[in-house]
PDB file of C-alpha atoms in Angstrom:
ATOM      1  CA  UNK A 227      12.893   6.888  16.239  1.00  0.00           C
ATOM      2  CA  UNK A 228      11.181   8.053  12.753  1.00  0.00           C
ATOM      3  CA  UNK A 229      14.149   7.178  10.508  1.00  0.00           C
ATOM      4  CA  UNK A 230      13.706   3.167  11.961  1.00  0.00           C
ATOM      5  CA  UNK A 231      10.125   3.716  12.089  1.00  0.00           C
ATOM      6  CA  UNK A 232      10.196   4.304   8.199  1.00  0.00           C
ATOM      7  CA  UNK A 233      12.459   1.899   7.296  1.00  0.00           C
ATOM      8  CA  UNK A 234      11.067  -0.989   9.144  1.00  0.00           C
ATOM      9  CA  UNK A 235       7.593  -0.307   7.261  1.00  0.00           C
ATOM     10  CA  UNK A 236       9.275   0.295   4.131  1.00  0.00           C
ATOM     11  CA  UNK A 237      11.198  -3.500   4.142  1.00  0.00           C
ATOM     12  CA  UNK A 238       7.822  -4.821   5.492  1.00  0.00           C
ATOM     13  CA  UNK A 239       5.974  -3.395   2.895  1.00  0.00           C
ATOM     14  CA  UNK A 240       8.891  -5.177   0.820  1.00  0.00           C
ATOM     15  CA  UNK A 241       8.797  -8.540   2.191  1.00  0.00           C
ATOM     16  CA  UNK A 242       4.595  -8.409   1.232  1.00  0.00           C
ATOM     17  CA  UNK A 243       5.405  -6.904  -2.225  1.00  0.00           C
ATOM     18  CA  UNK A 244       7.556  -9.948  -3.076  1.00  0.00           C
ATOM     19  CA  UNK A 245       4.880 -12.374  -1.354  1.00  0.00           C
ATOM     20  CA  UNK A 246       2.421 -11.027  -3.240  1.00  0.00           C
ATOM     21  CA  UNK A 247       4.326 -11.457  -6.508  1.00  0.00           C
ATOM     22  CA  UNK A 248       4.177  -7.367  -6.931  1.00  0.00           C
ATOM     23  CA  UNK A 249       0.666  -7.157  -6.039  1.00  0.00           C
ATOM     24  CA  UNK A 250       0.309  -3.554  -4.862  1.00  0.00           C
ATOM     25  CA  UNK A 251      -2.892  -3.794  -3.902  1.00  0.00           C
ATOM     26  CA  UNK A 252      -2.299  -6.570  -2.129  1.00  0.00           C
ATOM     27  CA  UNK A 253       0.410  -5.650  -0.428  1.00  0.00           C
ATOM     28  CA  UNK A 254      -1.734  -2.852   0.853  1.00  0.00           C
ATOM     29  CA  UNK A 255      -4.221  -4.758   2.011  1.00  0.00           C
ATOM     30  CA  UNK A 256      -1.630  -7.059   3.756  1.00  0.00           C
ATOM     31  CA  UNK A 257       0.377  -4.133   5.624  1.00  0.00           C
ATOM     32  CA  UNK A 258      -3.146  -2.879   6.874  1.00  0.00           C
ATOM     33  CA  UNK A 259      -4.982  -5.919   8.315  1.00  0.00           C
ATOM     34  CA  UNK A 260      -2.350  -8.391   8.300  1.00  0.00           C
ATOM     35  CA  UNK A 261      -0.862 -10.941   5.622  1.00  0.00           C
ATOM     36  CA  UNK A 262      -2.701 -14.153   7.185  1.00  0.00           C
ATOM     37  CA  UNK A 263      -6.345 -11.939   6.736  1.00  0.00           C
ATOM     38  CA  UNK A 264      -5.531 -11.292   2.679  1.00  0.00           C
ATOM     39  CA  UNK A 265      -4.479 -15.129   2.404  1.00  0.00           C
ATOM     40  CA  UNK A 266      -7.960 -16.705   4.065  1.00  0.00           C
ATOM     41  CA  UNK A 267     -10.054 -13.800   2.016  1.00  0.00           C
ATOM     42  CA  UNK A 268      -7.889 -14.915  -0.992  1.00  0.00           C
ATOM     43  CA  UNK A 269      -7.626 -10.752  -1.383  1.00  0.00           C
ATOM     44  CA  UNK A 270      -8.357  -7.748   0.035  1.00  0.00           C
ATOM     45  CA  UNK A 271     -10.242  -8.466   3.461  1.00  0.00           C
ATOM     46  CA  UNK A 272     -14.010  -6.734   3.375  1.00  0.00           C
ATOM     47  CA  UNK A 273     -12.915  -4.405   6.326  1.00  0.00           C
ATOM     48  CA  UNK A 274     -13.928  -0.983   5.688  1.00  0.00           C
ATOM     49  CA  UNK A 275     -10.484   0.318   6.855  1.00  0.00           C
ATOM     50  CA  UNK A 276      -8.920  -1.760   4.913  1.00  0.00           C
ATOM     51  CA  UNK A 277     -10.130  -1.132   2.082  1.00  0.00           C
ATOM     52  CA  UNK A 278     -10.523   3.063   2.372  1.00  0.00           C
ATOM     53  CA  UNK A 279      -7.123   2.464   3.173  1.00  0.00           C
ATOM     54  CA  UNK A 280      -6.155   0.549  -0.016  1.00  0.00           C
ATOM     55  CA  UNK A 281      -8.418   2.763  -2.103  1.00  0.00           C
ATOM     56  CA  UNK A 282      -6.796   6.252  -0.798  1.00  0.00           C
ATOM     57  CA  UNK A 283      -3.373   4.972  -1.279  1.00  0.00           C
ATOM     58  CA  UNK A 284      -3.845   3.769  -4.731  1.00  0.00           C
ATOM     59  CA  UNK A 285      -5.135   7.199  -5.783  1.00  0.00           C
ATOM     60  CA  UNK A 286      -2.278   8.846  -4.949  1.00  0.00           C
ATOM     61  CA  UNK A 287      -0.333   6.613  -7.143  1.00  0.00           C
ATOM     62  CA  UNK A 288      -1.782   7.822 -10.323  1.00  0.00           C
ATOM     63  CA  UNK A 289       0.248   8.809 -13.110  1.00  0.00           C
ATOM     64  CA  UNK A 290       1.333  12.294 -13.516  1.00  0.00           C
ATOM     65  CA  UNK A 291       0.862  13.939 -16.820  1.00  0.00           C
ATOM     66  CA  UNK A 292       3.955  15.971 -18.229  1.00  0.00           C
ATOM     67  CA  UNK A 293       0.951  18.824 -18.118  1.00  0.00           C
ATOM     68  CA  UNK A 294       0.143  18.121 -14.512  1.00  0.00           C
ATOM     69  CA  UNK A 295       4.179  18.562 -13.689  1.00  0.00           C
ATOM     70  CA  UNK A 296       4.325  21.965 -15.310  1.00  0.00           C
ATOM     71  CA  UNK A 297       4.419  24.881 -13.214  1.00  0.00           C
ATOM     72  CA  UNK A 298       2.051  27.768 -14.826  1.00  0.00           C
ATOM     73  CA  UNK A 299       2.408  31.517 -14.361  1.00  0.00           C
TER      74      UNK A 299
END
């Protein structure tokens, strides 16, 4: 089922948000290759997945601009 599908990952992603004290990088790093791999690397683990993974997700987080929001003729 999506809807459980997206909800589950969305309170997991919760549960290592708050462990992480808000960390979102973190967080990241902890839904990708685990929470016990970010806690013995003491960060994000040196996995090349892991951290493309981090890196595009951060990038979409960027602020918007009020100029990047408005729609041009």
């Amino acid at each position: 089922d999506p809807w459980q599908s997206l909800q589950g990952g969305g309170q997991f992603l919760k549960q290592l948000l708050d462990r992480y004290n808000g960390n979102l990088e973190l967080a990241l790093g902890a839904y990708n290759a685990g929470p016990a791999r970010v806690d013995s690397f003491g960060g994000i683990p040196p996995f090349a997945e892991t951290r493309n993974y981090v890196e595009s997700v951060m990038s979409r987080m960027k602020p918007v601009t009020a100029s990047e929001t408005l729609v041009k003729p």
